């Protein structure tokens, strides 16, 4: 049997099926595309589901892939066994209504026996109990001996998931020999021991299961196969687990080198080595696909894996961040098959290192507190940590609850999960109450929730900016009323409205509602989930009644400014993805008439060059005057077109797609201009971090951008005037002024040094001697702290032996310094103790080393008094 490396096996497999007219497709990202049912891709066929269901047309009827996958249900078992892992690669060949069992089985057998040359006497095949067709094909056409085929039940060899396409499957096993098995004399294919390893599953999707449980033959059956690459590599390399496969082993050896431990030397350290090795593979690939650590969804999966690996590093004695370095080996081992790893190498390492450092800030404190809790439990012979304490660890110290559970389990302890969940729910209630008290929740009170559910508003404001609308409801002081009069603050629901209700980061419209008898100012408009648009109003004159017809008019100039900024956020997101990478995703936005704010996922500050590229790209698209179109369509159709959607956002069956030529496609319910040229111009004001992995750009467009340019121009002209220079020469003039200033400062320092030298000679003349120790004290209010220290060093050098205490009262601040030569320190002098007592006299404090100390004070008037006690202090310290 050949001993092939994992990377070679992958290439051989894909090349083999290419020779069978399969289209080789690259691995899909770990982030599911258009499949909200799962967080992460967990099987080779998962991203191909639209082709199997017929929702999308495959690029070819025969496809082969090597798909990166992550599964986390057994995360607690990773490390404890040699067979569990969260990251793996799945080889697959697929037929969408083309070939079926005959070809699938023949090619599988050809690949493993002729290409890989696996020994036939080590191979076994399982089939579904009732699948006689598969039995006939395997035995009579492929040539597998009948005694090498095992029939198994529905639980093992029939693939189905609820209703829909399903079918029997056939699995191929490798016999690792009796030495790898159990002691059961009846050990055979299907046993849970490690002897018979299932490595390839061929699924024959030939039925459609209905709601009544009936199976109907599919007119065009499909083939879906899956083979674990690491599992096959372990067989080919004759090793017992995925952690001994060449590419994975190389990662583990890197971890072992950092930790100073060897695999298989200790069962305890082996657990940590396996955890770190597996988890760094997962995290490297996840970050490469744009996932960032967070406390929700797939970001939480990433954070959990990273922090679990970091903790096991600490268990191995690794105190400094190291996972980002191990990621280098992950990238090196897999970059040929996944070139995006190499392209994003520095970014991947940065994300991992930042998260490691963040965890370092919390882990030690959390571990110390948890260890205290564990000690208390042991003292009281208890096994359960209270939910309150577990929640405090989580909420106050940022210590992950799953880590608390895992550490307790190592001590045969557990948390009170009911108590923990109760604390979590109470926190959510507090947060909900806080939101209810906020301005954004004030309009959603009980008065609206008790209205007839049929009361709703038709929004017509995309294309119409005024309407004649009927008043459906009036709410005053959170109670529904029939009428309201001048001076009253009310909330009004209309049957139709041109007013945009605040949502998606875009502010609501303002404007007026009026008739012959009433004039109402609309201060804001909010959108309630049930389709009600809440107009927040102030009645300026007259009286409004329920059922009245009013003319509704929005502030169009303000709306247009908002629309410019909203369209600019779409352009900005696309430009950011082009410049920084596909990992960029919207994390929040705010669109006002004056400016736009855009939050996005990225793990480091943008450089000046990157910001310039983004700004230039957006302005180029503006100048191209690309039409901006908005269309309603099904969610499936929009996703098929490649529309960008917000992760976690809930969309209905019908969505609104905003299209800016071929440049930008986004699902968006907001207001936009008709062509990119109407944005006018785009100017970035600032870029900065708002959270871990989240950056924020603030920018302006249109007239506001021109205003910024004018302000900058005015500032430039004012600086030029001050420097007595033309605007074009202001930089050169400023450089000359700065150079002259530096030269002048240098000359001033030189003169100060000469004056100080003269002053030093004068001060030295006032030296006193106490018990054989020379003492100098002086007040020098013209010096700052640096000058005071320099003078102290000068006097000490000139004095040769003794103590120097200096003070300054510059700018209302009191500062003291004390220096002492080594010989007098040997006589008992301690500069830190002297300065402490001196500073106390002036209302301050400080200290330092025996030979050098400094301190501050609060009362300038006490400086002379403070210096007067120095001789007495020295006298007390000198050894007799």
Coordinates of C-alpha atoms in Angstrom, one line a residue, residues 504-507 557-573 586 589-598 618 622 660 666 668 670-676 678-685 697-706 708:
X504 CA -32.0 50.0 8.9
X505 CA -29.9 52.8 10.3
X506 CA -31.8 55.5 8.3
X507 CA -33.5 58.3 10.3
X557 CA -34.5 68.5 0.8
X558 CA -33.7 66.6 4.0
X559 CA -34.8 63.3 2.5
X560 CA -32.6 63.8 -0.5
X561 CA -29.6 64.5 1.8
X562 CA -30.4 61.3 3.7
X563 CA -30.8 59.4 0.4
X564 CA -27.3 60.6 -0.8
X565 CA -25.7 59.4 2.4
X566 CA -27.6 56.0 2.3
X567 CA -26.5 55.3 -1.2
X568 CA -23.0 56.2 -0.3
X569 CA -23.0 53.5 2.5
X570 CA -23.6 50.9 -0.2
X571 CA -20.7 52.3 -2.3
X572 CA -18.5 52.4 0.7
X573 CA -19.2 48.8 1.7
X586 CA -21.6 45.6 7.7
X589 CA -24.8 52.1 10.2
X590 CA -26.4 55.5 10.8
X591 CA -27.7 57.7 8.0
X592 CA -28.6 61.3 8.8
X593 CA -29.0 64.4 6.6
X594 CA -25.6 65.6 7.7
X595 CA -23.4 62.6 7.5
X596 CA -23.1 58.8 7.4
X597 CA -21.6 56.4 9.9
X598 CA -20.6 52.9 8.8
X618 CA -16.2 55.7 -4.2
X622 CA -20.0 58.6 -8.3
X660 CA -26.1 50.1 -8.6
X666 CA -27.7 44.8 -1.5
X668 CA -32.2 47.2 1.5
X670 CA -34.0 52.4 2.6
X671 CA -34.3 55.4 0.4
X672 CA -31.8 56.1 -2.4
X673 CA -31.0 58.5 -5.2
X674 CA -31.6 57.7 -8.9
X675 CA -27.9 57.7 -10.0
X676 CA -24.6 57.6 -8.2
X678 CA -26.4 62.5 -7.3
X679 CA -24.2 61.7 -4.3
X680 CA -22.1 64.6 -5.6
X681 CA -18.9 63.8 -3.8
X682 CA -17.7 61.6 -0.9
X683 CA -15.3 62.6 1.8
X684 CA -14.1 60.4 4.7
X685 CA -13.9 62.4 8.0
X697 CA -15.9 55.3 9.2
X698 CA -17.7 58.6 9.3
X699 CA -18.1 60.5 6.0
X700 CA -20.0 63.2 4.3
X701 CA -21.5 63.7 0.8
X702 CA -22.9 66.4 -1.4
X703 CA -23.1 69.9 0.1
X704 CA -21.8 68.7 3.5
X705 CA -18.7 67.5 1.7
X706 CA -18.3 70.8 -0.1
X708 CA -15.8 70.4 4.7

